[in-house]
XYZ file of C-alpha atoms in Angstrom:
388
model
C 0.000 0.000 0.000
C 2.847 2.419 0.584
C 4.571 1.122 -2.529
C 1.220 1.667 -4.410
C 0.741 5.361 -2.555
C 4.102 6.634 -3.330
C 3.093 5.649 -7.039
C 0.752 7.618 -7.239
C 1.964 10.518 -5.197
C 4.975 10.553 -8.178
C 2.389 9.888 -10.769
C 0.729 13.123 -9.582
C 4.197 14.866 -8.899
C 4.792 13.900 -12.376
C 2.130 14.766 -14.412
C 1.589 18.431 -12.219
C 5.587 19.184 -13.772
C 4.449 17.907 -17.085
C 1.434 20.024 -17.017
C 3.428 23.189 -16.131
C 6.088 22.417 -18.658
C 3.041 22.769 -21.228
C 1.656 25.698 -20.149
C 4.388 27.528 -19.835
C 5.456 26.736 -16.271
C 3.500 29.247 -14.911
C 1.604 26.681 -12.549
C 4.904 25.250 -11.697
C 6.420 28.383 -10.416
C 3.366 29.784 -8.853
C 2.907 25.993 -6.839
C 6.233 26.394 -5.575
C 5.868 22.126 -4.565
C 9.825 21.368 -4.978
C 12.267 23.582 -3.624
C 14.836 21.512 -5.329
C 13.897 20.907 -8.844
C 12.376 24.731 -8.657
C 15.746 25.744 -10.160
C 15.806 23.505 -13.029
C 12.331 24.322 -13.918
C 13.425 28.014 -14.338
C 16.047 27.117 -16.374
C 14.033 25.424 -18.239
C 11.937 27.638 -18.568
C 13.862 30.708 -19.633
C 15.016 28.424 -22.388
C 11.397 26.969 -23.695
C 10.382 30.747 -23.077
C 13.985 32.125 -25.429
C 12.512 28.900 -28.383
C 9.098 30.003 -27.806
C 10.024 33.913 -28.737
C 12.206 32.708 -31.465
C 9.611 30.850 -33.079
C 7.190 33.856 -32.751
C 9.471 35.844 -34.136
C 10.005 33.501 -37.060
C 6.353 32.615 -37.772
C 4.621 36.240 -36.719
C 6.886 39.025 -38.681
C 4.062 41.611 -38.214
C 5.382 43.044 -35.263
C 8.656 44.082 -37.050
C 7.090 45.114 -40.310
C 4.641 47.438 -38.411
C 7.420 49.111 -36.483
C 9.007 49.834 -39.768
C 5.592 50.759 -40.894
C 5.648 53.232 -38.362
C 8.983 54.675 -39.017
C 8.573 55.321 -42.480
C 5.011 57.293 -41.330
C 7.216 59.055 -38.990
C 9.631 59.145 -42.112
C 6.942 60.797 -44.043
C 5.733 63.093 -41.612
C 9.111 64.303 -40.797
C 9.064 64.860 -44.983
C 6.005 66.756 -44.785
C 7.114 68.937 -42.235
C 10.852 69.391 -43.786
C 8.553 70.511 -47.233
C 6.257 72.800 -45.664
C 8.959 74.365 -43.395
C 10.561 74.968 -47.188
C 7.374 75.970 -49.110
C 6.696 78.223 -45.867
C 10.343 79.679 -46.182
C 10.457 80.118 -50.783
C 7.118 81.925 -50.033
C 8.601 84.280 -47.347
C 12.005 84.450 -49.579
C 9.202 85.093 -52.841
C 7.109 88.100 -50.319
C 10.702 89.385 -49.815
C 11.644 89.435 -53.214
C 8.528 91.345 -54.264
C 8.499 93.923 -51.667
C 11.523 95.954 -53.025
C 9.900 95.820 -56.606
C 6.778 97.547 -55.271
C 8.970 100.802 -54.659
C 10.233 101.559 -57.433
C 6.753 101.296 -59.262
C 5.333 103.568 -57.230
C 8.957 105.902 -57.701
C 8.110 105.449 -61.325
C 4.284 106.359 -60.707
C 5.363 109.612 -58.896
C 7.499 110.641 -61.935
C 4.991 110.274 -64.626
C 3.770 113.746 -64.405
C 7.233 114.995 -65.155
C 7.797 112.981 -68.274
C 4.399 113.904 -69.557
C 5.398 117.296 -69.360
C 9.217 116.701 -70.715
C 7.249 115.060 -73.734
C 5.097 117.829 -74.631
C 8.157 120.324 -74.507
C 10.536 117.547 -76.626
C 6.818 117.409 -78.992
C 7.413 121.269 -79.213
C 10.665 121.257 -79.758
C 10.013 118.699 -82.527
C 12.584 118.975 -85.501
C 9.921 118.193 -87.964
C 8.423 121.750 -87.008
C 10.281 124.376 -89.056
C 12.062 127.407 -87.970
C 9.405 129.400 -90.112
C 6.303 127.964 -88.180
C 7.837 129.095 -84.937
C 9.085 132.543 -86.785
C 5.347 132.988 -87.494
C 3.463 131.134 -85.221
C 0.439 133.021 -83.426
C 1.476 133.583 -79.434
C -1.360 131.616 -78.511
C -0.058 129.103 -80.909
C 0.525 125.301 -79.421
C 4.272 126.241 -80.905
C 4.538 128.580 -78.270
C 1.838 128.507 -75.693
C 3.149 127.982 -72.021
C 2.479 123.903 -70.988
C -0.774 124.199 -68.342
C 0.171 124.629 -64.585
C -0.832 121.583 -62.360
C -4.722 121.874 -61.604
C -5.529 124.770 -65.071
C -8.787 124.004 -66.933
C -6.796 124.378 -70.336
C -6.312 120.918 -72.263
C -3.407 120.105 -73.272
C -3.125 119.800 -77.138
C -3.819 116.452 -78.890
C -0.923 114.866 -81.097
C -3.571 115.840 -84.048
C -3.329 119.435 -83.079
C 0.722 119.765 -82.898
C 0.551 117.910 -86.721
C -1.601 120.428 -87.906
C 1.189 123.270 -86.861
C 3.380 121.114 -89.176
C 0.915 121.094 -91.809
C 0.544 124.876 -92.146
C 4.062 125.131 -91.988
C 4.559 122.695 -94.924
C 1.610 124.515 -96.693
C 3.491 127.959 -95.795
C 6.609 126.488 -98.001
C 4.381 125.729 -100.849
C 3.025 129.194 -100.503
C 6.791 130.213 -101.167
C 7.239 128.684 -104.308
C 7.871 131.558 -107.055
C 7.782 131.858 -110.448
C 9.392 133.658 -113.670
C 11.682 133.728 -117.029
C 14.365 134.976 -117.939
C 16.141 136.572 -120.666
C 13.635 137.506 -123.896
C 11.163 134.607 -123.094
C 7.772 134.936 -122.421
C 5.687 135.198 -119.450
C 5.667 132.367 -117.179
C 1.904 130.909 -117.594
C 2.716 129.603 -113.711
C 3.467 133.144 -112.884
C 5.462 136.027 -112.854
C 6.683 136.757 -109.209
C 10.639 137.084 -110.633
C 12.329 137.962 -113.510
C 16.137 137.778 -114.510
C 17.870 139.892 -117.057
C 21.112 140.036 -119.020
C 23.220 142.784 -118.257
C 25.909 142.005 -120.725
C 29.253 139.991 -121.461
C 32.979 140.110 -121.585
C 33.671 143.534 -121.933
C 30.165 144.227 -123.514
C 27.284 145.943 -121.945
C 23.774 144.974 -123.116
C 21.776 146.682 -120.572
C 20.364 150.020 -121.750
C 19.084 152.451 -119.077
C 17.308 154.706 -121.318
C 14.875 151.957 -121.955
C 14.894 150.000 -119.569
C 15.681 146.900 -121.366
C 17.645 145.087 -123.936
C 18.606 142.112 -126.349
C 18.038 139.391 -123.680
C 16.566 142.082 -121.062
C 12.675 142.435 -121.489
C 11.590 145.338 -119.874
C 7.978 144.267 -120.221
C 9.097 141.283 -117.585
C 11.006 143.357 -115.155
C 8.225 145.894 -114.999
C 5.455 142.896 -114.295
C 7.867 140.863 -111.937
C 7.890 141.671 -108.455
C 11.883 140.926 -107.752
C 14.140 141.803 -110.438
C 17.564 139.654 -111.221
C 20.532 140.292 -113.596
C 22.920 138.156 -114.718
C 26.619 138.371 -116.191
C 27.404 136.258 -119.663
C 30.722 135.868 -118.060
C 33.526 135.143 -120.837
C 36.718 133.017 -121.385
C 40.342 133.920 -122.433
C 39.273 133.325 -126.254
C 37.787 137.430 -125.772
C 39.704 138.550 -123.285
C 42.292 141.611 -124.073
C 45.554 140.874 -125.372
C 47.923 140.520 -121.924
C 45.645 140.418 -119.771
C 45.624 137.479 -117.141
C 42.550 135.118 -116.123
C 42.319 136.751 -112.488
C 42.658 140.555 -113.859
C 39.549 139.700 -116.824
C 37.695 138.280 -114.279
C 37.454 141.369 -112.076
C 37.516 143.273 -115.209
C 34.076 141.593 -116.207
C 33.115 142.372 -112.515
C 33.771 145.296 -111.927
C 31.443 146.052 -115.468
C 28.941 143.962 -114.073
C 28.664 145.817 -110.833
C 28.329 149.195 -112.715
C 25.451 147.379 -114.954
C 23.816 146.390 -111.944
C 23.393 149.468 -110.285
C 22.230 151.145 -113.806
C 19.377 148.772 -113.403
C 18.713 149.381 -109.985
C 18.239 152.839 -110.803
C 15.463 152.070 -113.116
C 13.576 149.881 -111.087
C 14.691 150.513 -107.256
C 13.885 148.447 -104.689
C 12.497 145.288 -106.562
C 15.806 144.801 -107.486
C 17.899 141.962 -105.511
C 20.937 142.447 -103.932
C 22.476 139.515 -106.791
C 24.391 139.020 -109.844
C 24.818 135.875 -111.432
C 27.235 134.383 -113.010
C 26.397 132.566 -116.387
C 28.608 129.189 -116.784
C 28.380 127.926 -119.979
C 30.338 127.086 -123.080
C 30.243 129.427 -125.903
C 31.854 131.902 -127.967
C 30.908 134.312 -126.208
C 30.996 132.107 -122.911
C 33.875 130.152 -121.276
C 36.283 128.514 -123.535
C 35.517 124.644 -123.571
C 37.625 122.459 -121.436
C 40.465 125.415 -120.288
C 39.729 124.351 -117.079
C 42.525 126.114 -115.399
C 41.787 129.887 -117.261
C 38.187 129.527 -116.408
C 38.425 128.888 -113.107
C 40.987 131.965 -112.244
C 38.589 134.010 -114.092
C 35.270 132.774 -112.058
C 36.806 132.868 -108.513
C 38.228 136.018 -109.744
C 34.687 137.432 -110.651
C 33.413 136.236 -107.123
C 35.922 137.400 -104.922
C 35.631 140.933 -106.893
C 32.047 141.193 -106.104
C 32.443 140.131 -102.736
C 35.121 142.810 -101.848
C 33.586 145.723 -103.475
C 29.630 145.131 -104.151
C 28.885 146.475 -100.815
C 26.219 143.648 -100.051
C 25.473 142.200 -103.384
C 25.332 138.408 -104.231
C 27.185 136.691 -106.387
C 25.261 133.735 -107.619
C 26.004 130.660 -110.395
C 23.731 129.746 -113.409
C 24.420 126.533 -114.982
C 23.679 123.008 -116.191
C 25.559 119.797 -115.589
C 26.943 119.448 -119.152
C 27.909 122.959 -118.951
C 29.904 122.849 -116.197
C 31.899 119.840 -116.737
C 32.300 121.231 -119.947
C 33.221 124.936 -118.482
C 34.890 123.908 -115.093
C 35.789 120.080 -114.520
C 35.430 118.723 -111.593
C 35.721 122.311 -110.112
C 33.355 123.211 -106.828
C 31.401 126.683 -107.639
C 31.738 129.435 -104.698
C 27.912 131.064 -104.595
C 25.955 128.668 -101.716
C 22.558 129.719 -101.582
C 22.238 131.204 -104.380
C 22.295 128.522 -107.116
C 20.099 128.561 -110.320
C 20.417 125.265 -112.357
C 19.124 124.479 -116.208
C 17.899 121.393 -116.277
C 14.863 120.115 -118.708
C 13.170 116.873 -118.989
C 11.364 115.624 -122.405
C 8.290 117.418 -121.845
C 7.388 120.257 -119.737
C 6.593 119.160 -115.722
C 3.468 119.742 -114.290
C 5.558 119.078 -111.065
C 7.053 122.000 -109.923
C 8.002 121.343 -106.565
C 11.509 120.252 -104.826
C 9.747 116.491 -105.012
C 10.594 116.423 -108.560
C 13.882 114.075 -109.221
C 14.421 116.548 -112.133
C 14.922 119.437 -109.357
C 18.779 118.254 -108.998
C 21.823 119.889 -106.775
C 23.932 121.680 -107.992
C 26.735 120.585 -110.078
C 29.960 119.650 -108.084
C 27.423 120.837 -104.519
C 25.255 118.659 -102.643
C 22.775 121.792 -102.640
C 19.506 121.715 -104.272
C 19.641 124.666 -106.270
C 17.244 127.639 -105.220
C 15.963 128.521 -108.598
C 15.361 125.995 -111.343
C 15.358 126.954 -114.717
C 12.915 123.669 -115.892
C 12.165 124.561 -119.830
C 14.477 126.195 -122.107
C 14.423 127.608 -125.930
C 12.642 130.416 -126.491
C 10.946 130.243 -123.630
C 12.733 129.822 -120.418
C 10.555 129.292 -117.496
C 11.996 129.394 -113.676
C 10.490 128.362 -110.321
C 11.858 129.159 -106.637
C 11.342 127.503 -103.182
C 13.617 130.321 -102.024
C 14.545 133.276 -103.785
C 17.714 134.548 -102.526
Protein backbone atom coordinates (compact mmCIF):
# COMPACT_ATOMS: atom_id res chain seq x y z
CA UNK A 1 0.00 0.00 0.00
CA UNK A 2 2.85 2.42 0.58
CA UNK A 3 4.57 1.12 -2.53
CA UNK A 4 1.22 1.67 -4.41
CA UNK A 5 0.74 5.36 -2.55
CA UNK A 6 4.10 6.63 -3.33
CA UNK A 7 3.09 5.65 -7.04
CA UNK A 8 0.75 7.62 -7.24
CA UNK A 9 1.96 10.52 -5.20
CA UNK A 10 4.97 10.55 -8.18
CA UNK A 11 2.39 9.89 -10.77
CA UNK A 12 0.73 13.12 -9.58
CA UNK A 13 4.20 14.87 -8.90
CA UNK A 14 4.79 13.90 -12.38
CA UNK A 15 2.13 14.77 -14.41
CA UNK A 16 1.59 18.43 -12.22
CA UNK A 17 5.59 19.18 -13.77
CA UNK A 18 4.45 17.91 -17.08
CA UNK A 19 1.43 20.02 -17.02
CA UNK A 20 3.43 23.19 -16.13
CA UNK A 21 6.09 22.42 -18.66
CA UNK A 22 3.04 22.77 -21.23
CA UNK A 23 1.66 25.70 -20.15
CA UNK A 24 4.39 27.53 -19.83
CA UNK A 25 5.46 26.74 -16.27
CA UNK A 26 3.50 29.25 -14.91
CA UNK A 27 1.60 26.68 -12.55
CA UNK A 28 4.90 25.25 -11.70
CA UNK A 29 6.42 28.38 -10.42
CA UNK A 30 3.37 29.78 -8.85
CA UNK A 31 2.91 25.99 -6.84
CA UNK A 32 6.23 26.39 -5.58
CA UNK A 33 5.87 22.13 -4.56
CA UNK A 34 9.82 21.37 -4.98
CA UNK A 35 12.27 23.58 -3.62
CA UNK A 36 14.84 21.51 -5.33
CA UNK A 37 13.90 20.91 -8.84
CA UNK A 38 12.38 24.73 -8.66
CA UNK A 39 15.75 25.74 -10.16
CA UNK A 40 15.81 23.50 -13.03
CA UNK A 41 12.33 24.32 -13.92
CA UNK A 42 13.43 28.01 -14.34
CA UNK A 43 16.05 27.12 -16.37
CA UNK A 44 14.03 25.42 -18.24
CA UNK A 45 11.94 27.64 -18.57
CA UNK A 46 13.86 30.71 -19.63
CA UNK A 47 15.02 28.42 -22.39
CA UNK A 48 11.40 26.97 -23.69
CA UNK A 49 10.38 30.75 -23.08
CA UNK A 50 13.99 32.13 -25.43
CA UNK A 51 12.51 28.90 -28.38
CA UNK A 52 9.10 30.00 -27.81
CA UNK A 53 10.02 33.91 -28.74
CA UNK A 54 12.21 32.71 -31.46
CA UNK A 55 9.61 30.85 -33.08
CA UNK A 56 7.19 33.86 -32.75
CA UNK A 57 9.47 35.84 -34.14
CA UNK A 58 10.01 33.50 -37.06
CA UNK A 59 6.35 32.62 -37.77
CA UNK A 60 4.62 36.24 -36.72
CA UNK A 61 6.89 39.02 -38.68
CA UNK A 62 4.06 41.61 -38.21
CA UNK A 63 5.38 43.04 -35.26
CA UNK A 64 8.66 44.08 -37.05
CA UNK A 65 7.09 45.11 -40.31
CA UNK A 66 4.64 47.44 -38.41
CA UNK A 67 7.42 49.11 -36.48
CA UNK A 68 9.01 49.83 -39.77
CA UNK A 69 5.59 50.76 -40.89
CA UNK A 70 5.65 53.23 -38.36
CA UNK A 71 8.98 54.68 -39.02
CA UNK A 72 8.57 55.32 -42.48
CA UNK A 73 5.01 57.29 -41.33
CA UNK A 74 7.22 59.05 -38.99
CA UNK A 75 9.63 59.15 -42.11
CA UNK A 76 6.94 60.80 -44.04
CA UNK A 77 5.73 63.09 -41.61
CA UNK A 78 9.11 64.30 -40.80
CA UNK A 79 9.06 64.86 -44.98
CA UNK A 80 6.00 66.76 -44.78
CA UNK A 81 7.11 68.94 -42.24
CA UNK A 82 10.85 69.39 -43.79
CA UNK A 83 8.55 70.51 -47.23
CA UNK A 84 6.26 72.80 -45.66
CA UNK A 85 8.96 74.36 -43.39
CA UNK A 86 10.56 74.97 -47.19
CA UNK A 87 7.37 75.97 -49.11
CA UNK A 88 6.70 78.22 -45.87
CA UNK A 89 10.34 79.68 -46.18
CA UNK A 90 10.46 80.12 -50.78
CA UNK A 91 7.12 81.93 -50.03
CA UNK A 92 8.60 84.28 -47.35
CA UNK A 93 12.01 84.45 -49.58
CA UNK A 94 9.20 85.09 -52.84
CA UNK A 95 7.11 88.10 -50.32
CA UNK A 96 10.70 89.38 -49.81
CA UNK A 97 11.64 89.44 -53.21
CA UNK A 98 8.53 91.34 -54.26
CA UNK A 99 8.50 93.92 -51.67
CA UNK A 100 11.52 95.95 -53.02
CA UNK A 101 9.90 95.82 -56.61
CA UNK A 102 6.78 97.55 -55.27
CA UNK A 103 8.97 100.80 -54.66
CA UNK A 104 10.23 101.56 -57.43
CA UNK A 105 6.75 101.30 -59.26
CA UNK A 106 5.33 103.57 -57.23
CA UNK A 107 8.96 105.90 -57.70
CA UNK A 108 8.11 105.45 -61.33
CA UNK A 109 4.28 106.36 -60.71
CA UNK A 110 5.36 109.61 -58.90
CA UNK A 111 7.50 110.64 -61.94
CA UNK A 112 4.99 110.27 -64.63
CA UNK A 113 3.77 113.75 -64.40
CA UNK A 114 7.23 114.99 -65.16
CA UNK A 115 7.80 112.98 -68.27
CA UNK A 116 4.40 113.90 -69.56
CA UNK A 117 5.40 117.30 -69.36
CA UNK A 118 9.22 116.70 -70.71
CA UNK A 119 7.25 115.06 -73.73
CA UNK A 120 5.10 117.83 -74.63
CA UNK A 121 8.16 120.32 -74.51
CA UNK A 122 10.54 117.55 -76.63
CA UNK A 123 6.82 117.41 -78.99
CA UNK A 124 7.41 121.27 -79.21
CA UNK A 125 10.67 121.26 -79.76
CA UNK A 126 10.01 118.70 -82.53
CA UNK A 127 12.58 118.98 -85.50
CA UNK A 128 9.92 118.19 -87.96
CA UNK A 129 8.42 121.75 -87.01
CA UNK A 130 10.28 124.38 -89.06
CA UNK A 131 12.06 127.41 -87.97
CA UNK A 132 9.41 129.40 -90.11
CA UNK A 133 6.30 127.96 -88.18
CA UNK A 134 7.84 129.10 -84.94
CA UNK A 135 9.09 132.54 -86.79
CA UNK A 136 5.35 132.99 -87.49
CA UNK A 137 3.46 131.13 -85.22
CA UNK A 138 0.44 133.02 -83.43
CA UNK A 139 1.48 133.58 -79.43
CA UNK A 140 -1.36 131.62 -78.51
CA UNK A 141 -0.06 129.10 -80.91
CA UNK A 142 0.52 125.30 -79.42
CA UNK A 143 4.27 126.24 -80.91
CA UNK A 144 4.54 128.58 -78.27
CA UNK A 145 1.84 128.51 -75.69
CA UNK A 146 3.15 127.98 -72.02
CA UNK A 147 2.48 123.90 -70.99
CA UNK A 148 -0.77 124.20 -68.34
CA UNK A 149 0.17 124.63 -64.59
CA UNK A 150 -0.83 121.58 -62.36
CA UNK A 151 -4.72 121.87 -61.60
CA UNK A 152 -5.53 124.77 -65.07
CA UNK A 153 -8.79 124.00 -66.93
CA UNK A 154 -6.80 124.38 -70.34
CA UNK A 155 -6.31 120.92 -72.26
CA UNK A 156 -3.41 120.10 -73.27
CA UNK A 157 -3.12 119.80 -77.14
CA UNK A 158 -3.82 116.45 -78.89
CA UNK A 159 -0.92 114.87 -81.10
CA UNK A 160 -3.57 115.84 -84.05
CA UNK A 161 -3.33 119.43 -83.08
CA UNK A 162 0.72 119.77 -82.90
CA UNK A 163 0.55 117.91 -86.72
CA UNK A 164 -1.60 120.43 -87.91
CA UNK A 165 1.19 123.27 -86.86
CA UNK A 166 3.38 121.11 -89.18
CA UNK A 167 0.92 121.09 -91.81
CA UNK A 168 0.54 124.88 -92.15
CA UNK A 169 4.06 125.13 -91.99
CA UNK A 170 4.56 122.70 -94.92
CA UNK A 171 1.61 124.52 -96.69
CA UNK A 172 3.49 127.96 -95.80
CA UNK A 173 6.61 126.49 -98.00
CA UNK A 174 4.38 125.73 -100.85
CA UNK A 175 3.03 129.19 -100.50
CA UNK A 176 6.79 130.21 -101.17
CA UNK A 177 7.24 128.68 -104.31
CA UNK A 178 7.87 131.56 -107.05
CA UNK A 179 7.78 131.86 -110.45
CA UNK A 180 9.39 133.66 -113.67
CA UNK A 181 11.68 133.73 -117.03
CA UNK A 182 14.37 134.98 -117.94
CA UNK A 183 16.14 136.57 -120.67
CA UNK A 184 13.64 137.51 -123.90
CA UNK A 185 11.16 134.61 -123.09
CA UNK A 186 7.77 134.94 -122.42
CA UNK A 187 5.69 135.20 -119.45
CA UNK A 188 5.67 132.37 -117.18
CA UNK A 189 1.90 130.91 -117.59
CA UNK A 190 2.72 129.60 -113.71
CA UNK A 191 3.47 133.14 -112.88
CA UNK A 192 5.46 136.03 -112.85
CA UNK A 193 6.68 136.76 -109.21
CA UNK A 194 10.64 137.08 -110.63
CA UNK A 195 12.33 137.96 -113.51
CA UNK A 196 16.14 137.78 -114.51
CA UNK A 197 17.87 139.89 -117.06
CA UNK A 198 21.11 140.04 -119.02
CA UNK A 199 23.22 142.78 -118.26
CA UNK A 200 25.91 142.00 -120.72
CA UNK A 201 29.25 139.99 -121.46
CA UNK A 202 32.98 140.11 -121.59
CA UNK A 203 33.67 143.53 -121.93
CA UNK A 204 30.16 144.23 -123.51
CA UNK A 205 27.28 145.94 -121.95
CA UNK A 206 23.77 144.97 -123.12
CA UNK A 207 21.78 146.68 -120.57
CA UNK A 208 20.36 150.02 -121.75
CA UNK A 209 19.08 152.45 -119.08
CA UNK A 210 17.31 154.71 -121.32
CA UNK A 211 14.87 151.96 -121.96
CA UNK A 212 14.89 150.00 -119.57
CA UNK A 213 15.68 146.90 -121.37
CA UNK A 214 17.64 145.09 -123.94
CA UNK A 215 18.61 142.11 -126.35
CA UNK A 216 18.04 139.39 -123.68
CA UNK A 217 16.57 142.08 -121.06
CA UNK A 218 12.68 142.43 -121.49
CA UNK A 219 11.59 145.34 -119.87
CA UNK A 220 7.98 144.27 -120.22
CA UNK A 221 9.10 141.28 -117.59
CA UNK A 222 11.01 143.36 -115.16
CA UNK A 223 8.22 145.89 -115.00
CA UNK A 224 5.46 142.90 -114.29
CA UNK A 225 7.87 140.86 -111.94
CA UNK A 226 7.89 141.67 -108.46
CA UNK A 227 11.88 140.93 -107.75
CA UNK A 228 14.14 141.80 -110.44
CA UNK A 229 17.56 139.65 -111.22
CA UNK A 230 20.53 140.29 -113.60
CA UNK A 231 22.92 138.16 -114.72
CA UNK A 232 26.62 138.37 -116.19
CA UNK A 233 27.40 136.26 -119.66
CA UNK A 234 30.72 135.87 -118.06
CA UNK A 235 33.53 135.14 -120.84
CA UNK A 236 36.72 133.02 -121.39
CA UNK A 237 40.34 133.92 -122.43
CA UNK A 238 39.27 133.32 -126.25
CA UNK A 239 37.79 137.43 -125.77
CA UNK A 240 39.70 138.55 -123.29
CA UNK A 241 42.29 141.61 -124.07
CA UNK A 242 45.55 140.87 -125.37
CA UNK A 243 47.92 140.52 -121.92
CA UNK A 244 45.65 140.42 -119.77
CA UNK A 245 45.62 137.48 -117.14
CA UNK A 246 42.55 135.12 -116.12
CA UNK A 247 42.32 136.75 -112.49
CA UNK A 248 42.66 140.55 -113.86
CA UNK A 249 39.55 139.70 -116.82
CA UNK A 250 37.69 138.28 -114.28
CA UNK A 251 37.45 141.37 -112.08
CA UNK A 252 37.52 143.27 -115.21
CA UNK A 253 34.08 141.59 -116.21
CA UNK A 254 33.12 142.37 -112.51
CA UNK A 255 33.77 145.30 -111.93
CA UNK A 256 31.44 146.05 -115.47
CA UNK A 257 28.94 143.96 -114.07
CA UNK A 258 28.66 145.82 -110.83
CA UNK A 259 28.33 149.19 -112.71
CA UNK A 260 25.45 147.38 -114.95
CA UNK A 261 23.82 146.39 -111.94
CA UNK A 262 23.39 149.47 -110.29
CA UNK A 263 22.23 151.15 -113.81
CA UNK A 264 19.38 148.77 -113.40
CA UNK A 265 18.71 149.38 -109.99
CA UNK A 266 18.24 152.84 -110.80
CA UNK A 267 15.46 152.07 -113.12
CA UNK A 268 13.58 149.88 -111.09
CA UNK A 269 14.69 150.51 -107.26
CA UNK A 270 13.89 148.45 -104.69
CA UNK A 271 12.50 145.29 -106.56
CA UNK A 272 15.81 144.80 -107.49
CA UNK A 273 17.90 141.96 -105.51
CA UNK A 274 20.94 142.45 -103.93
CA UNK A 275 22.48 139.51 -106.79
CA UNK A 276 24.39 139.02 -109.84
CA UNK A 277 24.82 135.87 -111.43
CA UNK A 278 27.23 134.38 -113.01
CA UNK A 279 26.40 132.57 -116.39
CA UNK A 280 28.61 129.19 -116.78
CA UNK A 281 28.38 127.93 -119.98
CA UNK A 282 30.34 127.09 -123.08
CA UNK A 283 30.24 129.43 -125.90
CA UNK A 284 31.85 131.90 -127.97
CA UNK A 285 30.91 134.31 -126.21
CA UNK A 286 31.00 132.11 -122.91
CA UNK A 287 33.87 130.15 -121.28
CA UNK A 288 36.28 128.51 -123.54
CA UNK A 289 35.52 124.64 -123.57
CA UNK A 290 37.63 122.46 -121.44
CA UNK A 291 40.46 125.41 -120.29
CA UNK A 292 39.73 124.35 -117.08
CA UNK A 293 42.53 126.11 -115.40
CA UNK A 294 41.79 129.89 -117.26
CA UNK A 295 38.19 129.53 -116.41
CA UNK A 296 38.42 128.89 -113.11
CA UNK A 297 40.99 131.97 -112.24
CA UNK A 298 38.59 134.01 -114.09
CA UNK A 299 35.27 132.77 -112.06
CA UNK A 300 36.81 132.87 -108.51
CA UNK A 301 38.23 136.02 -109.74
CA UNK A 302 34.69 137.43 -110.65
CA UNK A 303 33.41 136.24 -107.12
CA UNK A 304 35.92 137.40 -104.92
CA UNK A 305 35.63 140.93 -106.89
CA UNK A 306 32.05 141.19 -106.10
CA UNK A 307 32.44 140.13 -102.74
CA UNK A 308 35.12 142.81 -101.85
CA UNK A 309 33.59 145.72 -103.48
CA UNK A 310 29.63 145.13 -104.15
CA UNK A 311 28.89 146.48 -100.81
CA UNK A 312 26.22 143.65 -100.05
CA UNK A 313 25.47 142.20 -103.38
CA UNK A 314 25.33 138.41 -104.23
CA UNK A 315 27.18 136.69 -106.39
CA UNK A 316 25.26 133.73 -107.62
CA UNK A 317 26.00 130.66 -110.40
CA UNK A 318 23.73 129.75 -113.41
CA UNK A 319 24.42 126.53 -114.98
CA UNK A 320 23.68 123.01 -116.19
CA UNK A 321 25.56 119.80 -115.59
CA UNK A 322 26.94 119.45 -119.15
CA UNK A 323 27.91 122.96 -118.95
CA UNK A 324 29.90 122.85 -116.20
CA UNK A 325 31.90 119.84 -116.74
CA UNK A 326 32.30 121.23 -119.95
CA UNK A 327 33.22 124.94 -118.48
CA UNK A 328 34.89 123.91 -115.09
CA UNK A 329 35.79 120.08 -114.52
CA UNK A 330 35.43 118.72 -111.59
CA UNK A 331 35.72 122.31 -110.11
CA UNK A 332 33.35 123.21 -106.83
CA UNK A 333 31.40 126.68 -107.64
CA UNK A 334 31.74 129.44 -104.70
CA UNK A 335 27.91 131.06 -104.59
CA UNK A 336 25.95 128.67 -101.72
CA UNK A 337 22.56 129.72 -101.58
CA UNK A 338 22.24 131.20 -104.38
CA UNK A 339 22.30 128.52 -107.12
CA UNK A 340 20.10 128.56 -110.32
CA UNK A 341 20.42 125.26 -112.36
CA UNK A 342 19.12 124.48 -116.21
CA UNK A 343 17.90 121.39 -116.28
CA UNK A 344 14.86 120.11 -118.71
CA UNK A 345 13.17 116.87 -118.99
CA UNK A 346 11.36 115.62 -122.41
CA UNK A 347 8.29 117.42 -121.84
CA UNK A 348 7.39 120.26 -119.74
CA UNK A 349 6.59 119.16 -115.72
CA UNK A 350 3.47 119.74 -114.29
CA UNK A 351 5.56 119.08 -111.07
CA UNK A 352 7.05 122.00 -109.92
CA UNK A 353 8.00 121.34 -106.56
CA UNK A 354 11.51 120.25 -104.83
CA UNK A 355 9.75 116.49 -105.01
CA UNK A 356 10.59 116.42 -108.56
CA UNK A 357 13.88 114.08 -109.22
CA UNK A 358 14.42 116.55 -112.13
CA UNK A 359 14.92 119.44 -109.36
CA UNK A 360 18.78 118.25 -109.00
CA UNK A 361 21.82 119.89 -106.78
CA UNK A 362 23.93 121.68 -107.99
CA UNK A 363 26.73 120.59 -110.08
CA UNK A 364 29.96 119.65 -108.08
CA UNK A 365 27.42 120.84 -104.52
CA UNK A 366 25.26 118.66 -102.64
CA UNK A 367 22.78 121.79 -102.64
CA UNK A 368 19.51 121.72 -104.27
CA UNK A 369 19.64 124.67 -106.27
CA UNK A 370 17.24 127.64 -105.22
CA UNK A 371 15.96 128.52 -108.60
CA UNK A 372 15.36 126.00 -111.34
CA UNK A 373 15.36 126.95 -114.72
CA UNK A 374 12.91 123.67 -115.89
CA UNK A 375 12.17 124.56 -119.83
CA UNK A 376 14.48 126.20 -122.11
CA UNK A 377 14.42 127.61 -125.93
CA UNK A 378 12.64 130.42 -126.49
CA UNK A 379 10.95 130.24 -123.63
CA UNK A 380 12.73 129.82 -120.42
CA UNK A 381 10.55 129.29 -117.50
CA UNK A 382 12.00 129.39 -113.68
CA UNK A 383 10.49 128.36 -110.32
CA UNK A 384 11.86 129.16 -106.64
CA UNK A 385 11.34 127.50 -103.18
CA UNK A 386 13.62 130.32 -102.02
CA UNK A 387 14.55 133.28 -103.78
CA UNK A 388 17.71 134.55 -102.53
Amino acid sequence: MKNSNKWMKSLVVTTALSFGLMSGGTFAQAAGMDKEKGEDVKAEQAVHSQKTHDKEAHVKPQAPEQSKAEENQQNAEKQREEAKGQAEEKANEKADSIKPEVKPNVEKKADQPEKAENRRVNSQASEHASETAVQHANTNSAILSPAPTEGSDEQTEEPGEESEVVTDSNESDEAEYTYGSDSASTANPEGQDFYIGKLGYGSKVQFDTTTGGGIYFSSDRAEEATYLYGYWFLSGMQTAPDGISPIEWGENQAALALETYEAMKSVYGTKVKPVIFIDVEPAYTGMNSYDYANNQLIYSAFIDYLLKNGEGITPGTYSSPWSWEVSMGEYSPSTPGAYWVAYYPMDMPTDLTTDNLEWIAFPGTDEQAQIWQYYGGQDDYNVSWMLP
